[in-house]
Amino acid sequence: MFKKYFYLTCQFAIIVLLWNCNSKKNDTVEKRSDLERPNIIVIMADDMGFSDVGCYGGEIQTPNLNDLAQNGIRFTQFYNAARCCPTRASLLTGLYPHQAGMGWMTGIDSENPAYQGDLNSNCVTLAEVAKTSGYSTFMAGKWHVSKNVKAEGSKNNWPLQRGFDRFYGTIEGAGNYYDPATLCRDNTLINPFIDSEYSSEDYYYTDAISDEAARFIKERDKKNPFFLYVPYTAAHWPMQAKSEDIKKYKGVYDAGWEEIRKQRIEKMKMLGLISPDTELSPLDTHLWSQEKNKEVQAGRMEIYAAMIDVMDQGIGGIVETLKNEGILENTLILYLQDNGGCAEEIGTKGATRLWAESEEELIPLEKDGIEYNVIPKVTRNGKPIWQGEGIKGGPDSTYVAYGKSWANVSNTPFREYKHWIQEGGISTPLIAHYPKMIKNNNSLNSFPSHIIDIMSTMVELMGANYPTEKDGNKIHPMEGVSLVPIFKGEEIRRETPIFWEHELNRGVREGDWKLVSKGELLDGPYSKWTNYKLGNWELYNIAEDRSELNDLSKAYPLKVKEMAALWDDYAERIHVFPNPWKPSINGK
């Protein structure tokens, strides 16, 4: 009997010992897994075309982005939402823009909640989701998803109220690079001349974004992984850069837009970014030989290139900080752009003249005043700001865009621009760099993907909890798919099409097929439209015709009908209609 009890006791002791060992082993795995969750940095550039950066075909010097691509993955068919506010809302929430309340821009508040111009309460941001997994969250750069940009009023949709621990940047969407509008630190609006935490005798907003992003990394709580969002304003108008950076591009664009487009498409083919038989879309401007202001036009593109160059330098500084902190290997860096090159002719036409239209507009702000004007009329030190066809840009006393002709170059080889759903409006580079996971370095991936996929990707990597409700509000489910299998070198499938709508420009991508329509807003100046007109559907096989030059809608009418029905279902589901505009009468 004693032997029997002794034997049973020993068995029990062994079982308990094995259970304890296994439990400790599981604890170790959990802790190791927790320590190995990646830091994540999402970098977004503003108003840049698919072919601008060097590793995507451009002549602009971007050695740091090129290096990330060399040691990571370049996506060749990644898409944004065609415009700044919708793209940012979609990126931050993993939803289509209308689902997050940003069916148009922040400057409108429609009866339809899909167009409230403010992040709504039925979405959560990347930062809010990251917090569920113990991440520290930082942001440096452009916000542009809140309709309130004033010191007074609700700040419920400013970065700190949407999950970020620290913030330095602008609430509004654009502004002078030497004195940006709605500059903010955490919840306090500031200006570069009264900010005690970041002082510079030669302030330039792009540099400040990079420096503050690096600072947040260095000052982080090292016990936690972090998520850092770095949305630059470069290279959004105005064309402003320091003279020493502009000098690097002197003469580079003297050959004109046709020649640069030809050089870019050849480089893109050589890099494998597009197929060898891809055709260059027709030139969407006058010939360079007919340009009367060649020096000014070439100068604007030199400044544009310098703005991107400076951003790349700043990205290099962020990467160097990661190296110095010993965390580059376990950090996922994503680089992308918010829309295609911008054809808006801001300040580029007519005689050289002041932006100010009255003496009152030439009264400068006080040193401690807050700049709210996206297009200021006078600098803080009293210099009037100039526009016109004779103005290149560069210093703070000028305010011009680079214009449609150069945007046509930025979007090589595609058609159309920011605002539209053709490939030139929605195609963005996506560079993914994550040494701990990505082993297929310097690879290209043609999986059709979209900014809605970033949330799903981060949730998987972070082990985060994406909520079904928050503060009593039901949260829309994520719309995207995780890109983690691609990082691991695995195949991936998309079960549902990708959709677009912006200003009644419509689109749907299903496999190799893309259905697209160019809408039109009517009756009034920018943001004052009252009516719209829908364009006809066009059908393209993107695998064979990435430049969208051969409309197959008449050859495949059933395919058009089928895909148009898919878009109609999407539009109903996310409440595209009723939009803030009324259908035009008789198509006018």
XYZ file of C-alpha atoms in Angstrom:
588
model
C 0.000 0.000 0.000
C 2.822 2.376 0.950
C 4.498 1.717 -2.389
C 1.216 2.439 -4.193
C 0.759 5.814 -2.447
C 4.416 6.665 -2.913
C 4.153 5.864 -6.614
C 0.989 8.011 -7.021
C 2.567 10.855 -5.035
C 5.645 10.819 -7.265
C 3.462 10.820 -10.370
C 1.522 13.828 -9.059
C 4.751 15.662 -8.174
C 6.134 15.046 -11.657
C 2.905 16.319 -13.248
C 2.986 19.479 -11.110
C 6.678 20.014 -11.891
C 6.074 19.613 -15.626
C 3.054 21.954 -15.478
C 5.115 24.605 -13.641
C 7.966 24.280 -16.116
C 5.572 24.535 -19.027
C 3.856 27.530 -17.425
C 7.183 29.291 -16.939
C 8.114 28.418 -20.508
C 4.864 29.999 -21.756
C 5.510 33.078 -19.608
C 8.961 33.362 -21.155
C 7.530 33.056 -24.643
C 4.959 35.755 -23.881
C 7.558 38.077 -22.442
C 9.939 37.468 -25.315
C 7.107 38.005 -27.768
C 6.233 41.221 -25.950
C 9.820 42.438 -26.153
C 10.067 41.540 -29.839
C 6.957 43.404 -30.965
C 8.258 45.896 -33.495
C 8.437 49.615 -33.186
C 6.482 51.024 -36.127
C 7.146 54.257 -38.026
C 4.764 55.427 -40.750
C 6.193 58.248 -42.889
C 3.908 60.066 -45.309
C 4.924 62.690 -47.867
C 2.500 65.250 -49.276
C 1.528 65.980 -52.907
C 4.197 63.855 -54.596
C 3.977 61.684 -57.685
C 4.733 57.987 -58.110
C 8.037 58.569 -59.934
C 9.552 61.391 -57.846
C 11.862 59.565 -55.431
C 15.010 57.973 -56.810
C 14.140 54.325 -56.180
C 10.841 54.814 -58.061
C 12.387 56.357 -61.149
C 13.127 59.971 -60.253
C 16.320 61.996 -60.626
C 15.792 63.625 -57.215
C 18.491 62.622 -54.737
C 16.860 60.417 -52.091
C 19.708 58.187 -50.880
C 18.047 57.386 -47.549
C 14.768 56.240 -49.079
C 16.774 54.364 -51.700
C 18.651 52.579 -48.920
C 15.425 51.593 -47.162
C 14.181 50.186 -50.477
C 17.486 48.393 -51.111
C 17.060 46.610 -47.784
C 13.312 46.148 -47.925
C 10.316 45.791 -50.235
C 8.950 48.241 -52.795
C 5.268 47.876 -53.581
C 4.457 48.729 -57.194
C 0.642 48.832 -56.998
C -0.114 50.516 -53.708
C -2.917 53.079 -53.593
C -4.031 56.102 -51.565
C -7.378 57.954 -51.493
C -6.441 60.678 -54.051
C -6.433 63.643 -51.662
C -4.864 64.767 -48.386
C -7.746 64.688 -45.845
C -9.408 61.500 -47.149
C -6.071 59.696 -47.332
C -5.070 60.709 -43.813
C -8.438 59.697 -42.392
C -8.259 56.350 -44.182
C -4.657 55.690 -43.164
C -5.299 56.545 -39.521
C -8.455 54.452 -39.199
C -8.152 51.515 -41.609
C -11.513 52.545 -43.086
C -12.662 54.182 -46.274
C -12.716 57.983 -45.827
C -16.516 58.306 -45.685
C -16.715 55.764 -42.863
C -14.388 57.990 -40.812
C -16.379 61.168 -41.596
C -14.002 62.498 -44.243
C -15.860 61.977 -47.520
C -14.492 65.304 -48.716
C -12.269 67.714 -46.760
C -12.158 69.371 -43.353
C -13.682 72.548 -44.795
C -17.204 71.192 -45.089
C -19.856 69.998 -42.649
C -22.686 68.189 -44.417
C -25.936 66.783 -43.088
C -24.584 63.400 -44.151
C -22.189 62.248 -41.364
C -19.935 60.788 -44.062
C -19.045 64.395 -44.942
C -18.738 65.978 -41.511
C -15.129 67.052 -42.176
C -13.985 65.667 -38.839
C -12.968 62.212 -37.627
C -16.137 60.666 -36.244
C -16.773 58.575 -33.138
C -17.275 55.356 -35.105
C -13.584 54.949 -35.878
C -10.375 54.478 -33.924
C -6.940 55.699 -34.958
C -3.700 53.752 -35.332
C -2.516 55.457 -32.146
C -5.630 54.509 -30.173
C -5.272 50.891 -31.260
C -1.531 50.906 -30.492
C -2.313 52.022 -26.934
C -4.317 48.810 -26.370
C -1.079 46.904 -26.798
C 1.066 49.051 -24.510
C 2.727 51.147 -27.200
C 3.979 54.677 -26.720
C 2.580 56.886 -29.488
C 4.153 59.949 -31.109
C 3.413 62.189 -34.058
C 5.401 64.888 -35.844
C 3.880 66.585 -38.891
C 0.592 67.392 -40.614
C -2.716 66.337 -39.000
C -5.473 67.760 -41.269
C -8.392 65.610 -40.056
C -10.048 68.072 -37.657
C -12.414 70.849 -38.693
C -11.417 72.943 -35.678
C -7.970 74.513 -36.065
C -8.380 77.360 -33.577
C -7.007 77.635 -30.056
C -10.573 77.962 -28.845
C -13.236 75.370 -29.608
C -13.277 71.608 -29.300
C -9.989 69.747 -29.543
C -11.643 66.348 -29.423
C -10.107 65.439 -32.772
C -6.617 66.785 -32.208
C -3.818 64.211 -31.977
C -3.624 63.919 -28.177
C -7.348 63.286 -27.994
C -7.030 60.585 -30.673
C -4.399 58.451 -28.983
C -1.037 60.201 -29.329
C 1.146 60.773 -26.261
C 3.163 63.569 -27.870
C 2.577 65.779 -30.887
C 4.487 68.438 -32.790
C 3.102 69.665 -36.077
C 0.306 71.519 -37.820
C -3.428 71.013 -37.375
C -4.187 72.608 -40.751
C -3.101 71.279 -44.132
C -0.550 73.649 -45.656
C 1.383 76.847 -45.029
C 4.622 78.789 -45.184
C 7.544 76.456 -44.407
C 9.330 79.207 -42.461
C 6.317 80.041 -40.260
C 3.717 77.260 -40.661
C 0.035 77.899 -39.982
C -1.530 76.269 -36.895
C 1.790 75.003 -35.569
C 1.096 73.083 -32.405
C 2.903 71.305 -29.583
C 0.684 68.765 -27.884
C -2.547 70.767 -27.352
C -1.083 74.264 -27.530
C -0.856 76.367 -30.682
C 2.553 78.030 -30.968
C 4.846 79.565 -33.567
C 8.542 78.840 -34.261
C 9.654 82.013 -32.475
C 8.078 81.342 -29.079
C 8.614 77.590 -28.851
C 11.001 77.046 -25.956
C 11.419 73.339 -26.762
C 12.665 73.701 -30.343
C 14.729 76.721 -31.265
C 16.397 77.302 -34.611
C 17.985 80.400 -36.061
C 17.178 79.069 -39.529
C 13.765 77.451 -38.987
C 12.361 75.257 -41.751
C 9.303 73.113 -41.069
C 10.556 69.925 -42.747
C 13.711 70.006 -40.611
C 11.640 70.584 -37.480
C 9.396 67.586 -38.217
C 12.442 65.332 -38.667
C 14.225 66.664 -35.587
C 11.183 66.315 -33.335
C 10.475 62.799 -34.614
C 14.047 61.794 -33.749
C 13.720 63.514 -30.378
C 10.572 61.548 -29.502
C 12.447 58.316 -30.218
C 15.381 59.306 -28.007
C 13.160 60.462 -25.128
C 10.786 57.478 -25.218
C 10.123 55.118 -22.335
C 12.432 52.305 -23.402
C 10.289 49.699 -21.636
C 7.618 50.096 -24.307
C 7.613 49.656 -28.069
C 6.482 52.784 -29.923
C 4.386 53.882 -32.876
C 5.584 57.057 -34.615
C 3.576 58.830 -37.329
C 5.597 61.283 -39.456
C 3.394 63.010 -42.063
C 5.551 65.650 -43.764
C 4.081 68.612 -45.659
C 6.841 68.309 -48.281
C 6.399 68.708 -51.153
C 2.997 70.437 -50.928
C 2.882 74.025 -52.184
C 4.276 76.620 -51.614
C 7.577 75.921 -53.360
C 9.929 77.019 -50.583
C 13.416 75.780 -49.764
C 16.757 77.115 -48.622
C 19.155 78.347 -51.287
C 21.908 75.844 -50.407
C 19.502 72.938 -51.039
C 18.150 74.419 -54.265
C 21.682 74.837 -55.678
C 22.098 71.060 -55.879
C 19.522 70.980 -58.693
C 20.710 73.921 -60.731
C 20.258 73.076 -64.407
C 18.777 69.616 -63.808
C 15.423 70.588 -65.323
C 16.623 72.867 -68.116
C 15.793 70.162 -70.670
C 12.094 70.532 -69.877
C 9.190 68.292 -68.988
C 9.118 66.042 -72.068
C 12.734 64.985 -71.609
C 12.412 64.332 -67.865
C 9.300 62.213 -68.447
C 11.188 60.117 -71.009
C 14.142 59.660 -68.677
C 11.869 58.627 -65.826
C 9.854 56.015 -67.693
C 13.045 54.392 -68.973
C 14.479 54.258 -65.462
C 11.210 52.830 -64.117
C 11.336 50.057 -66.700
C 14.970 49.355 -65.899
C 14.116 49.111 -62.179
C 11.248 46.718 -62.941
C 8.605 49.022 -61.454
C 6.507 48.852 -64.607
C 6.454 46.372 -67.483
C 8.795 46.939 -70.446
C 5.843 47.579 -72.767
C 4.250 50.296 -70.578
C 3.422 53.348 -72.665
C 3.906 56.924 -71.594
C 0.601 58.772 -71.294
C 0.211 61.769 -73.627
C 1.891 64.996 -72.544
C -0.777 67.002 -70.712
C 0.694 70.455 -71.285
C 2.324 72.561 -73.985
C 5.713 71.673 -75.424
C 8.779 72.877 -73.535
C 9.927 74.622 -76.707
C 6.790 76.766 -76.484
C 7.349 77.757 -72.847
C 8.110 81.484 -72.552
C 9.298 81.354 -68.930
C 11.759 78.468 -69.054
C 14.030 79.796 -66.296
C 11.139 80.303 -63.880
C 9.555 76.955 -64.693
C 12.818 75.038 -64.336
C 13.460 76.939 -61.103
C 10.159 75.823 -59.593
C 11.044 72.199 -60.225
C 14.508 72.744 -58.733
C 12.840 73.977 -55.554
C 10.397 71.067 -55.552
C 13.316 68.646 -55.811
C 15.138 70.433 -52.986
C 12.072 70.108 -50.747
C 12.038 66.340 -51.276
C 15.810 66.169 -50.827
C 15.537 67.875 -47.422
C 12.799 65.470 -46.374
C 15.018 62.547 -47.348
C 17.858 64.026 -45.285
C 15.496 64.160 -42.314
C 14.426 60.556 -42.838
C 18.123 59.696 -42.792
C 18.380 61.416 -39.410
C 15.490 59.352 -38.060
C 17.120 56.133 -39.297
C 20.446 57.184 -37.751
C 18.658 57.699 -34.430
C 17.260 54.170 -34.638
C 20.760 52.832 -35.273
C 22.220 54.765 -32.359
C 19.461 53.466 -30.100
C 20.131 49.906 -31.277
C 16.548 49.356 -32.448
C 16.659 49.571 -36.250
C 16.470 45.783 -36.686
C 13.186 45.573 -34.806
C 11.542 48.653 -36.327
C 9.115 48.546 -39.240
C 9.457 51.687 -41.375
C 6.776 52.400 -43.964
C 7.094 55.265 -46.465
C 4.213 56.385 -48.676
C 2.500 59.482 -50.174
C -0.991 60.927 -49.730
C -1.930 61.475 -53.381
C -0.417 61.964 -56.808
C 1.390 65.050 -58.021
C -0.682 68.217 -57.645
C -1.844 70.125 -60.756
C -3.235 73.067 -58.754
C -1.920 76.352 -60.144
C -1.609 78.208 -56.853
C -0.107 81.653 -57.467
C 1.493 80.625 -60.765
C -0.499 82.688 -63.273
C -0.759 86.346 -64.223
C 1.487 89.314 -63.582
C 3.878 89.423 -60.650
C 1.853 90.827 -57.763
C 1.251 90.731 -54.024
C -1.043 88.220 -52.397
C -2.348 91.061 -50.227
C -5.299 93.008 -51.591
C -5.387 95.734 -48.944
C -3.121 97.663 -46.584
C -4.667 95.830 -43.625
C -3.450 92.504 -44.995
C 0.134 93.807 -44.918
C 0.145 94.275 -41.146
C 2.458 91.532 -39.788
C 1.690 89.293 -36.843
C 3.204 90.043 -33.473
C 6.097 87.851 -32.399
C 3.828 85.761 -30.175
C 0.866 85.751 -32.588
C -0.569 82.523 -33.959
C -0.560 82.144 -37.731
C -3.842 80.727 -39.030
C -3.533 81.700 -42.692
C -2.537 78.804 -44.939
C -1.648 81.428 -47.550
C -0.286 84.373 -45.522
C -0.089 87.811 -47.150
C 2.915 89.107 -45.222
C 5.778 87.522 -43.266
C 6.097 87.999 -39.544
C 8.974 90.443 -40.093
C 6.899 92.547 -42.490
C 7.920 91.338 -45.963
C 5.019 91.207 -48.446
C 4.474 87.827 -50.114
C 4.529 87.602 -53.912
C 2.881 85.454 -56.574
C 2.679 85.426 -60.378
C 4.085 83.772 -63.484
C 7.477 85.407 -62.902
C 7.930 83.998 -59.372
C 9.997 80.830 -58.937
C 9.574 80.430 -55.199
C 12.233 79.677 -52.607
C 12.176 82.290 -49.784
C 9.362 83.002 -47.339
C 8.321 86.102 -49.304
C 7.039 83.967 -52.226
C 4.087 81.596 -52.454
C 3.576 79.537 -55.626
C 2.964 75.916 -56.645
C 5.022 74.034 -59.229
C 1.984 73.606 -61.465
C 0.327 71.103 -63.766
C 3.201 70.695 -66.218
C 5.613 69.420 -63.577
C 2.861 67.379 -61.873
C 2.557 65.591 -65.208
C 6.243 64.685 -64.761
C 5.781 63.602 -61.136
C 3.045 61.175 -62.175
C 5.063 59.561 -64.995
C 3.870 57.471 -66.797
C 0.263 57.824 -65.615
C -2.717 60.056 -66.399
C -4.303 62.707 -64.178
C -3.374 64.089 -60.757
C -4.338 64.593 -57.133
C -8.189 64.642 -56.872
C -8.748 62.007 -59.592
C -8.947 58.217 -59.478
C -6.833 57.512 -62.551
C -3.451 55.976 -61.655
C -1.764 59.392 -61.557
C -4.040 60.480 -58.710
C -3.958 57.392 -56.489
C -0.645 55.577 -57.080
C 1.948 55.907 -54.329
C 5.248 54.281 -53.537
C 5.202 52.061 -50.480
C 8.595 51.154 -49.072
C 8.586 48.608 -46.246
C 11.815 48.163 -44.234
C 11.845 45.672 -41.348
C 15.137 43.747 -41.059
C 13.866 41.323 -38.414
C 11.150 40.019 -40.725
C 11.857 41.092 -44.316
C 14.619 38.937 -45.775
C 13.831 39.345 -49.481
C 15.748 42.609 -49.723
C 15.495 44.942 -52.711
C 12.391 43.112 -53.881
C 9.331 44.369 -55.725
C 5.767 43.343 -54.918
C 2.849 43.955 -57.278
C 0.016 42.945 -54.937
C -2.733 45.585 -55.359
C -2.984 47.150 -51.926
C -4.346 50.274 -50.262
C -3.853 52.493 -47.249
C -6.733 50.688 -45.507
C -4.278 47.771 -45.198
C -1.931 49.613 -42.829
C -4.264 49.255 -39.828
C -4.689 45.502 -40.336
C -0.918 45.133 -40.711
C -0.189 47.052 -37.507
C -2.835 45.210 -35.500
C -1.228 41.884 -36.403
C 2.333 43.003 -35.705
C 1.445 44.729 -32.435
C -0.829 41.996 -31.149
C -3.284 44.834 -30.579
C -6.996 44.693 -29.907
C -9.117 46.364 -32.562
C -12.322 47.281 -30.712
C -15.930 46.704 -31.732
C -16.980 49.720 -29.679
C -15.385 52.638 -27.848
C -16.956 55.007 -25.308
C -20.351 53.532 -26.121
C -19.960 54.059 -29.878
C -19.957 51.198 -32.351
C -16.679 51.015 -34.303
C -16.674 50.076 -37.979
C -14.727 46.850 -38.679
C -11.365 47.180 -40.435
C -11.637 47.220 -44.219
C -8.112 46.180 -45.185
C -5.954 43.066 -45.223
C -2.695 42.523 -43.359
C 0.485 42.839 -45.421
C 2.500 40.794 -42.915
C 2.501 37.665 -45.141
C 4.215 39.712 -47.856
C 6.859 40.834 -45.357
C 7.457 37.128 -44.631
C 7.759 36.282 -48.331
C 4.393 34.536 -48.486
C 1.520 34.821 -50.948
C -1.525 36.895 -50.119
C -5.058 37.191 -51.489
C -7.581 40.004 -51.438
C -11.134 38.730 -51.150
C -12.898 42.037 -51.873
C -12.300 44.819 -54.424
C -10.698 48.187 -53.610
C -12.963 51.233 -53.945
C -12.604 54.997 -54.341
C -14.777 58.108 -54.347
C -13.636 61.702 -54.143
C -15.495 64.703 -55.543
C -17.619 62.236 -57.544
C -14.511 60.748 -59.128
C -15.214 57.044 -58.785
C -13.238 53.843 -59.066
C -13.095 50.133 -58.282
C -10.187 47.710 -58.677
C -10.943 43.976 -58.836
C -8.013 41.764 -59.750
C -6.438 43.154 -62.907
C -9.597 45.070 -63.846
C -10.161 48.705 -62.971
C -13.341 50.684 -63.556
C -12.926 54.456 -63.255
C -14.952 57.591 -63.877
C -14.003 61.259 -63.829
C -16.700 63.384 -62.175
C -17.092 67.138 -62.179
C -18.115 69.654 -59.520
C -19.953 72.657 -60.921
C -21.207 76.184 -60.228
C -18.740 78.181 -58.232
C -15.160 78.520 -57.034
C -13.277 75.996 -54.935
C -15.415 74.602 -52.066
C -18.443 76.655 -53.170
C -19.853 74.127 -55.646
C -23.558 73.415 -55.626
C -23.932 70.732 -58.331
C -22.094 67.744 -59.739
C -21.993 65.714 -62.919
C -21.026 62.055 -63.097
C -18.620 60.976 -65.802
C -18.901 57.838 -67.934
C -17.325 54.615 -66.749
C -14.023 53.589 -68.362
C -12.623 50.053 -68.086
C -8.940 49.107 -68.095
C -6.887 45.953 -67.711
C -4.153 47.251 -65.405
C -1.891 44.228 -65.954
C -1.723 45.061 -69.660
C -2.343 48.812 -69.599
C -1.163 50.477 -66.390
C -1.201 53.900 -68.078
C -4.949 53.528 -68.792
C -4.725 54.370 -72.491
C -7.021 51.671 -73.934
C -10.608 51.986 -72.664
C -12.259 48.550 -72.909
C -15.714 49.579 -71.702
C -17.368 49.087 -75.111
C -15.648 45.744 -75.646
C -16.728 44.375 -72.248
C -20.103 45.951 -71.381
C -21.080 43.120 -69.017
C -17.850 43.611 -67.056
C -18.638 47.311 -66.766
C -22.152 46.542 -65.530
C -20.857 43.992 -63.018
C -18.162 46.272 -61.580
C -20.425 49.332 -61.579
C -22.876 47.326 -59.448
C -20.065 46.577 -57.014
C -19.305 50.295 -56.767
C -22.997 51.114 -56.240
C -23.145 48.639 -53.346
C -20.018 50.206 -51.828
C -21.430 53.720 -52.242
C -24.622 52.726 -50.459
C -22.780 50.904 -47.675
C -20.475 53.803 -46.768
C -23.005 56.569 -47.534
C -21.385 58.313 -50.502
C -24.890 59.652 -51.171
C -26.378 62.063 -50.409
C -23.192 64.069 -50.891
C -22.960 67.842 -50.232
C -23.775 68.649 -53.885
C -26.868 68.150 -56.014
C -27.041 66.282 -59.327
C -26.789 68.696 -62.227
C -29.831 69.241 -64.399
C -29.517 67.849 -67.932
C -25.843 67.096 -67.269
C -24.880 70.781 -67.047
